[in-house]
Structure formats: structure tokens, C-alpha cells
Amino acid sequence: MFQLAEEIKGAGSIGISGHIRPDGDCVGSCMALYLYLKKCVGPETEVSVYLEPPADVFADIEGIAEIKKPDETDTPPELFFALDCESSRLGDARRLFDGAGRRINIDHHISNTGCGMVNVVDPGASSTSEVVYRLLDRSRIDAEIAKALYIGIIHDTGVFQYSNTSPETLRIAAELVSHGFDFSALIQKTFYEKTYIQNQIMGRALLESILFLHGRGIVSVVDRKVMDFYNAVPQDLDGIVSLLRNTKGVECAIFMYETDAMVYKVSMRSSDLVDVAKIASYFGGGGHKKAAGCTMSGTFHDVVNNLSLHIERQLEEA
Ligand code: AMP
Ligand code: MN
Ligand code: MN
């Protein structure tokens, strides 16, 4: 049984990080663990959190301004927590993780085989934030820690809509909101609110989407020209793939954007019939049964054809 209090005992320096292009669960779980550990350790222990700059919507999370860039230090901490991913997705923080004396991996991705000396990976959990919550001493959770965990849970469950939401998830959420923060405002601001530009790109992606496999698949792409035209960053594209999946009759939605010439970051969302984690893993990525991603190269048509073959095969077997 993993005991967080035992792990941090005597550590002179502790680092925390999550995956590149951090999403709500990554930011929420990292910040919650950061705030919690800072409360638990003495002045002799330095706790640091390393992440790529989170989206502006997360600005109200306490401590967000204290996030460090992984290249700010050359010295790996004694103890390092990798959250919401395997070490391969830590980006620049991987160096610190690999060099740490003790490495702990906390995650909920089914594709995660465990990259730590200790691995707390629960594919049954809605989010890494839920896994982190279970490791904390409840009496030490305050409103700011609760808020960060709540943000993580709402982002990975689509505000309690997706099937990864369990009775346990809802019990934890109930416990968290009892700390009295304004959860309605938090959901609106961090999940639903979009800038005008974000809405425009979303509208364009829907308008230009293409059905395939007789309407059981849908795909849309945003290329570099469009990204440049709107001066958009990848975070501006959050949520588009979920809207594509809402299309009636669609079993699998694909959204991709060009990160480099002919290199695409691919996001997939599916119904019960298609396991997109399997497909993403085949192409070097990973994720969950109904939400997964990978990076692929080639033309748009190459990428769609390659993915479509796997989707079709799974639909035939279903
Ligand atoms: P996304 O489509 O980027 O929102 O990702 C959907 C889910 O798959 C999230 O849980 C991601 O953490 C996971 N995921 C996305 N890309 C990758 C990847 N390259 N490797 C492993 N997991 C991924
Ligand atoms: Mn994530
Ligand atoms: Mn997650």
C-alpha cells in the first residue's frame, strides 16, 4: 500500500511534473499535490512544480505563478512525482525525473505500464486528480487544494458526463465542493468559456469536417495556415474533438492539427464500439478506451486512411 507520508519523509528536495501541453487534469493534479506537499514538509525541504505554461483559464489556481520551467535547474530533486503520464511525455522535465533518486508515477491511463520505482496507476479512476485525492490525508485538504483537484476531475470527466465518472468520483467531488469554493464559476471559466477566436476556429473545424465509413467516422483538421491566420496555440483547440463526437451516428471522431509540416497531433474520441487507446498505442501514442491521442506524419489523407482502417476493423468485429 502506497503511503505518501512515508515517501516524503526525509526528502530534501521534491519535484512534481506532468505531461507536455498540460490539460486540466494535469494542471489540477500537479498543483494540488504541490500545495499539499508544501503544507506537509518542513522548511528544510524544497518542493517544486515543473510544467509548460498552463492556459490562462487556470490562472486562479493558488501557486500557479510558482510553476518553474524544467530548464531552470540542472540538479534533479531527490524525489520526483510524474503525474498524468509516463516519463516519455514529460517533455523537458524528463531529465529531472530520470535523474531523481526516487521516482514515483501517479496516473490513470490504461496505456501506462509504469515508469516509476513506485507506480500508482489506476485505469478505473476518472482522472489523476482522483488518484491523488485518495493518497492525501483528508484533514489536510483545504479549499485551494480542493479547487485544484475539482478542476482536474471536471476536465477529464467532461463535467461528470463521460463514462469514467463513477459513484466514487461523485463522492469525491461532493467532498471537494464542501470546502465552499464557487464551483459553478470554476466550471464556466475553466471548461465552457471560449474566446471569440477559439469559437471561430471551432466553427470552422465543424464546418469543414468530413464523414467517412458511411457516417460512423468523422474527421476534421486544422493546418498550420489556419493556426497562423488566427494566431492560435494548441490550447485554443481544446474541446473540438468532443463536439465532433456529438454528431449523431458517429462512433469515432478524429481531430488533428498540424504541429510541423506534415506532422499531426491526433485526438480521438469514441463510443462503446471503438477502443481508441488501442489505435493510438499502435501509432505510438496512448490514452483511454474512449479518448486517446498520438502524433502521426504524412499527408492528411495518409493519416485518415491509416486510422480509418483500424476503426473499420474494430467496427466489423463489434
Ligand atoms: P487528447 O486527445 O490530447 O485530449 O488526449 C486524449 C487522452 O489521451 C488524454 O488522456 C491524453 O492524456 C491521452 N494522450 C494523448 N496523446 C497521447 C500520447 N501521445 N501518448 C499517450 N497518451 C496520450
Ligand atoms: Mn492529461
Ligand atoms: Mn488525466
PDB file of C-alpha atoms in Angstrom, residues 109-269:
ATOM      1  CA  HIS A 109      -4.055   5.952 -18.357  1.00  0.00           C
ATOM      2  CA  ILE A 110      -4.700   2.341 -19.335  1.00  0.00           C
ATOM      3  CA  SER A 111      -1.713   2.571 -21.703  1.00  0.00           C
ATOM      4  CA  ASN A 112       0.674   3.439 -18.839  1.00  0.00           C
ATOM      5  CA  THR A 113       2.912   0.500 -17.997  1.00  0.00           C
ATOM      6  CA  GLY A 114       4.533   2.357 -15.071  1.00  0.00           C
ATOM      7  CA  CYS A 115       7.766   4.324 -15.347  1.00  0.00           C
ATOM      8  CA  GLY A 116       8.481   4.861 -11.653  1.00  0.00           C
ATOM      9  CA  MET A 117      10.104   2.856  -8.885  1.00  0.00           C
ATOM     10  CA  VAL A 118       6.641   3.050  -7.411  1.00  0.00           C
ATOM     11  CA  ASN A 119       3.600   3.240  -9.687  1.00  0.00           C
ATOM     12  CA  VAL A 120       0.134   4.249  -8.574  1.00  0.00           C
ATOM     13  CA  VAL A 121      -1.739   3.761 -11.842  1.00  0.00           C
ATOM     14  CA  ASP A 122      -5.487   3.182 -11.706  1.00  0.00           C
ATOM     15  CA  PRO A 123      -7.182   2.977 -15.130  1.00  0.00           C
ATOM     16  CA  GLY A 124     -10.508   2.767 -13.253  1.00  0.00           C
ATOM     17  CA  ALA A 125     -10.091   6.289 -11.872  1.00  0.00           C
ATOM     18  CA  SER A 126     -11.692   9.215 -13.701  1.00  0.00           C
ATOM     19  CA  SER A 127      -8.551  11.297 -13.516  1.00  0.00           C
ATOM     20  CA  THR A 128      -5.121  11.572 -11.977  1.00  0.00           C
ATOM     21  CA  SER A 129      -6.687  14.154  -9.659  1.00  0.00           C
ATOM     22  CA  GLU A 130      -8.956  11.410  -8.302  1.00  0.00           C
ATOM     23  CA  VAL A 131      -5.950   9.117  -7.740  1.00  0.00           C
ATOM     24  CA  VAL A 132      -4.079  11.946  -5.988  1.00  0.00           C
ATOM     25  CA  TYR A 133      -7.098  12.709  -3.778  1.00  0.00           C
ATOM     26  CA  ARG A 134      -7.089   9.129  -2.476  1.00  0.00           C
ATOM     27  CA  LEU A 135      -3.436   9.470  -1.445  1.00  0.00           C
ATOM     28  CA  LEU A 136      -3.998  12.618   0.651  1.00  0.00           C
ATOM     29  CA  ASP A 137      -4.848  12.894   4.313  1.00  0.00           C
ATOM     30  CA  ARG A 138      -8.341  14.401   4.112  1.00  0.00           C
ATOM     31  CA  SER A 139      -7.875  16.538   7.197  1.00  0.00           C
ATOM     32  CA  ARG A 140      -5.068  18.442   5.450  1.00  0.00           C
ATOM     33  CA  ILE A 141      -7.027  19.245   2.284  1.00  0.00           C
ATOM     34  CA  ASP A 142      -8.001  22.939   2.217  1.00  0.00           C
ATOM     35  CA  ALA A 143     -10.202  24.914  -0.192  1.00  0.00           C
ATOM     36  CA  GLU A 144      -7.350  25.705  -2.596  1.00  0.00           C
ATOM     37  CA  ILE A 145      -6.224  22.068  -2.837  1.00  0.00           C
ATOM     38  CA  ALA A 146      -9.876  21.005  -3.232  1.00  0.00           C
ATOM     39  CA  LYS A 147     -10.352  23.524  -6.039  1.00  0.00           C
ATOM     40  CA  ALA A 148      -7.324  22.240  -7.968  1.00  0.00           C
ATOM     41  CA  LEU A 149      -8.481  18.609  -7.646  1.00  0.00           C
ATOM     42  CA  TYR A 150     -12.020  19.561  -8.655  1.00  0.00           C
ATOM     43  CA  ILE A 151     -10.756  21.282 -11.809  1.00  0.00           C
ATOM     44  CA  GLY A 152      -8.811  18.131 -12.709  1.00  0.00           C
ATOM     45  CA  ILE A 153     -11.861  15.915 -12.245  1.00  0.00           C
ATOM     46  CA  ILE A 154     -14.296  18.098 -14.211  1.00  0.00           C
ATOM     47  CA  HIS A 155     -11.881  18.383 -17.122  1.00  0.00           C
ATOM     48  CA  ASP A 156     -11.243  14.661 -17.518  1.00  0.00           C
ATOM     49  CA  THR A 157     -14.906  13.689 -16.990  1.00  0.00           C
ATOM     50  CA  GLY A 158     -16.369  16.418 -19.226  1.00  0.00           C
ATOM     51  CA  VAL A 159     -18.099  17.811 -16.117  1.00  0.00           C
ATOM     52  CA  PHE A 160     -19.179  14.345 -14.917  1.00  0.00           C
ATOM     53  CA  GLN A 161     -20.569  13.307 -18.309  1.00  0.00           C
ATOM     54  CA  TYR A 162     -18.113  10.667 -19.564  1.00  0.00           C
ATOM     55  CA  SER A 163     -18.332   7.040 -18.543  1.00  0.00           C
ATOM     56  CA  ASN A 164     -15.147   7.325 -16.462  1.00  0.00           C
ATOM     57  CA  THR A 165     -17.343   9.099 -13.873  1.00  0.00           C
ATOM     58  CA  SER A 166     -18.012   6.566 -11.103  1.00  0.00           C
ATOM     59  CA  PRO A 167     -20.043   6.814  -7.902  1.00  0.00           C
ATOM     60  CA  GLU A 168     -16.662   7.208  -6.187  1.00  0.00           C
ATOM     61  CA  THR A 169     -15.801  10.172  -8.467  1.00  0.00           C
ATOM     62  CA  LEU A 170     -19.051  11.868  -7.458  1.00  0.00           C
ATOM     63  CA  ARG A 171     -18.472  11.152  -3.752  1.00  0.00           C
ATOM     64  CA  ILE A 172     -15.026  12.737  -4.013  1.00  0.00           C
ATOM     65  CA  ALA A 173     -16.476  15.732  -5.884  1.00  0.00           C
ATOM     66  CA  ALA A 174     -19.091  16.136  -3.145  1.00  0.00           C
ATOM     67  CA  GLU A 175     -16.367  16.110  -0.523  1.00  0.00           C
ATOM     68  CA  LEU A 176     -14.358  18.680  -2.503  1.00  0.00           C
ATOM     69  CA  VAL A 177     -17.239  21.155  -3.015  1.00  0.00           C
ATOM     70  CA  SER A 178     -17.942  21.037   0.727  1.00  0.00           C
ATOM     71  CA  HIS A 179     -14.880  23.312   1.024  1.00  0.00           C
ATOM     72  CA  GLY A 180     -17.110  26.072  -0.286  1.00  0.00           C
ATOM     73  CA  PHE A 181     -15.429  27.380  -3.445  1.00  0.00           C
ATOM     74  CA  ASP A 182     -17.616  28.715  -6.292  1.00  0.00           C
ATOM     75  CA  PHE A 183     -17.774  25.563  -8.428  1.00  0.00           C
ATOM     76  CA  SER A 184     -20.288  26.996 -10.935  1.00  0.00           C
ATOM     77  CA  ALA A 185     -17.939  29.842 -11.809  1.00  0.00           C
ATOM     78  CA  LEU A 186     -14.994  27.441 -11.932  1.00  0.00           C
ATOM     79  CA  ILE A 187     -16.747  25.124 -14.430  1.00  0.00           C
ATOM     80  CA  GLN A 188     -17.850  28.054 -16.587  1.00  0.00           C
ATOM     81  CA  LYS A 189     -14.454  29.740 -16.585  1.00  0.00           C
ATOM     82  CA  THR A 190     -12.168  26.734 -16.978  1.00  0.00           C
ATOM     83  CA  PHE A 191     -14.323  24.410 -19.098  1.00  0.00           C
ATOM     84  CA  TYR A 192     -17.072  26.095 -21.128  1.00  0.00           C
ATOM     85  CA  GLU A 193     -15.893  29.646 -21.703  1.00  0.00           C
ATOM     86  CA  LYS A 194     -14.190  30.189 -25.083  1.00  0.00           C
ATOM     87  CA  THR A 195     -12.560  33.263 -26.566  1.00  0.00           C
ATOM     88  CA  TYR A 196     -14.061  34.649 -29.765  1.00  0.00           C
ATOM     89  CA  ILE A 197     -11.114  33.266 -31.727  1.00  0.00           C
ATOM     90  CA  GLN A 198     -11.474  29.820 -30.157  1.00  0.00           C
ATOM     91  CA  ASN A 199     -15.147  29.782 -31.157  1.00  0.00           C
ATOM     92  CA  GLN A 200     -14.284  30.837 -34.681  1.00  0.00           C
ATOM     93  CA  ILE A 201     -11.757  28.022 -35.138  1.00  0.00           C
ATOM     94  CA  MET A 202     -14.213  25.572 -33.598  1.00  0.00           C
ATOM     95  CA  GLY A 203     -16.915  26.728 -36.014  1.00  0.00           C
ATOM     96  CA  ARG A 204     -14.554  26.357 -38.910  1.00  0.00           C
ATOM     97  CA  ALA A 205     -13.449  22.874 -37.829  1.00  0.00           C
ATOM     98  CA  LEU A 206     -17.095  21.747 -37.624  1.00  0.00           C
ATOM     99  CA  LEU A 207     -17.965  23.353 -40.944  1.00  0.00           C
ATOM    100  CA  GLU A 208     -15.101  21.623 -42.719  1.00  0.00           C
ATOM    101  CA  SER A 209     -15.485  18.236 -41.022  1.00  0.00           C
ATOM    102  CA  ILE A 210     -15.832  15.156 -43.227  1.00  0.00           C
ATOM    103  CA  LEU A 211     -17.822  11.989 -42.573  1.00  0.00           C
ATOM    104  CA  PHE A 212     -16.296   8.617 -43.509  1.00  0.00           C
ATOM    105  CA  LEU A 213     -17.168   4.930 -43.060  1.00  0.00           C
ATOM    106  CA  HIS A 214     -20.759   5.759 -44.030  1.00  0.00           C
ATOM    107  CA  GLY A 215     -21.166   8.334 -41.288  1.00  0.00           C
ATOM    108  CA  ARG A 216     -19.689   6.215 -38.499  1.00  0.00           C
ATOM    109  CA  GLY A 217     -16.461   8.216 -38.529  1.00  0.00           C
ATOM    110  CA  ILE A 218     -15.871  11.950 -38.661  1.00  0.00           C
ATOM    111  CA  VAL A 219     -12.656  13.874 -39.101  1.00  0.00           C
ATOM    112  CA  SER A 220     -11.566  17.472 -39.153  1.00  0.00           C
ATOM    113  CA  VAL A 221      -8.179  19.110 -39.434  1.00  0.00           C
ATOM    114  CA  VAL A 222      -6.675  22.491 -38.651  1.00  0.00           C
ATOM    115  CA  ASP A 223      -3.488  23.067 -40.630  1.00  0.00           C
ATOM    116  CA  ARG A 224      -0.659  25.465 -39.937  1.00  0.00           C
ATOM    117  CA  LYS A 225      -2.024  28.131 -42.286  1.00  0.00           C
ATOM    118  CA  VAL A 226      -5.240  28.289 -40.247  1.00  0.00           C
ATOM    119  CA  MET A 227      -3.367  28.236 -36.928  1.00  0.00           C
ATOM    120  CA  ASP A 228      -1.241  31.150 -38.140  1.00  0.00           C
ATOM    121  CA  PHE A 229      -4.224  33.065 -39.537  1.00  0.00           C
ATOM    122  CA  TYR A 230      -5.946  33.023 -36.136  1.00  0.00           C
ATOM    123  CA  ASN A 231      -2.654  33.267 -34.237  1.00  0.00           C
ATOM    124  CA  ALA A 232      -3.836  30.185 -32.371  1.00  0.00           C
ATOM    125  CA  VAL A 233      -1.988  27.936 -29.919  1.00  0.00           C
ATOM    126  CA  PRO A 234      -2.828  24.234 -29.396  1.00  0.00           C
ATOM    127  CA  GLN A 235      -4.795  25.049 -26.234  1.00  0.00           C
ATOM    128  CA  ASP A 236      -7.207  27.054 -28.413  1.00  0.00           C
ATOM    129  CA  LEU A 237      -8.313  23.773 -29.993  1.00  0.00           C
ATOM    130  CA  ASP A 238      -9.475  22.054 -26.787  1.00  0.00           C
ATOM    131  CA  GLY A 239     -12.988  20.679 -26.979  1.00  0.00           C
ATOM    132  CA  ILE A 240     -13.288  20.495 -30.781  1.00  0.00           C
ATOM    133  CA  VAL A 241     -12.944  16.694 -30.883  1.00  0.00           C
ATOM    134  CA  SER A 242     -15.726  16.287 -28.287  1.00  0.00           C
ATOM    135  CA  LEU A 243     -18.075  18.384 -30.412  1.00  0.00           C
ATOM    136  CA  LEU A 244     -17.287  16.231 -33.443  1.00  0.00           C
ATOM    137  CA  ARG A 245     -18.181  13.117 -31.454  1.00  0.00           C
ATOM    138  CA  ASN A 246     -21.606  14.617 -30.673  1.00  0.00           C
ATOM    139  CA  THR A 247     -22.560  14.061 -34.324  1.00  0.00           C
ATOM    140  CA  LYS A 248     -25.447  11.587 -34.494  1.00  0.00           C
ATOM    141  CA  GLY A 249     -24.423   8.196 -35.875  1.00  0.00           C
ATOM    142  CA  VAL A 250     -20.706   8.775 -35.329  1.00  0.00           C
ATOM    143  CA  GLU A 251     -18.835   6.023 -33.463  1.00  0.00           C
ATOM    144  CA  CYS A 252     -15.378   7.579 -33.716  1.00  0.00           C
ATOM    145  CA  ALA A 253     -14.301  11.208 -34.098  1.00  0.00           C
ATOM    146  CA  ILE A 254     -10.836  12.347 -35.127  1.00  0.00           C
ATOM    147  CA  PHE A 255      -9.489  15.842 -34.777  1.00  0.00           C
ATOM    148  CA  MET A 256      -5.977  16.707 -35.828  1.00  0.00           C
ATOM    149  CA  TYR A 257      -3.845  19.795 -36.090  1.00  0.00           C
ATOM    150  CA  GLU A 258      -0.540  20.294 -37.808  1.00  0.00           C
ATOM    151  CA  THR A 259       2.375  20.748 -35.391  1.00  0.00           C
ATOM    152  CA  ASP A 260       5.044  20.751 -38.125  1.00  0.00           C
ATOM    153  CA  ALA A 261       4.899  20.354 -41.885  1.00  0.00           C
ATOM    154  CA  MET A 262       3.021  17.062 -42.406  1.00  0.00           C
ATOM    155  CA  VAL A 263       3.138  16.167 -38.703  1.00  0.00           C
ATOM    156  CA  TYR A 264      -0.207  15.983 -36.919  1.00  0.00           C
ATOM    157  CA  LYS A 265      -1.255  15.785 -33.286  1.00  0.00           C
ATOM    158  CA  VAL A 266      -4.230  13.437 -33.460  1.00  0.00           C
ATOM    159  CA  SER A 267      -7.075  13.309 -30.931  1.00  0.00           C
ATOM    160  CA  MET A 268      -9.694  10.567 -30.999  1.00  0.00           C
ATOM    161  CA  ARG A 269     -12.982  10.154 -29.162  1.00  0.00           C
TER     162      ARG A 269
END
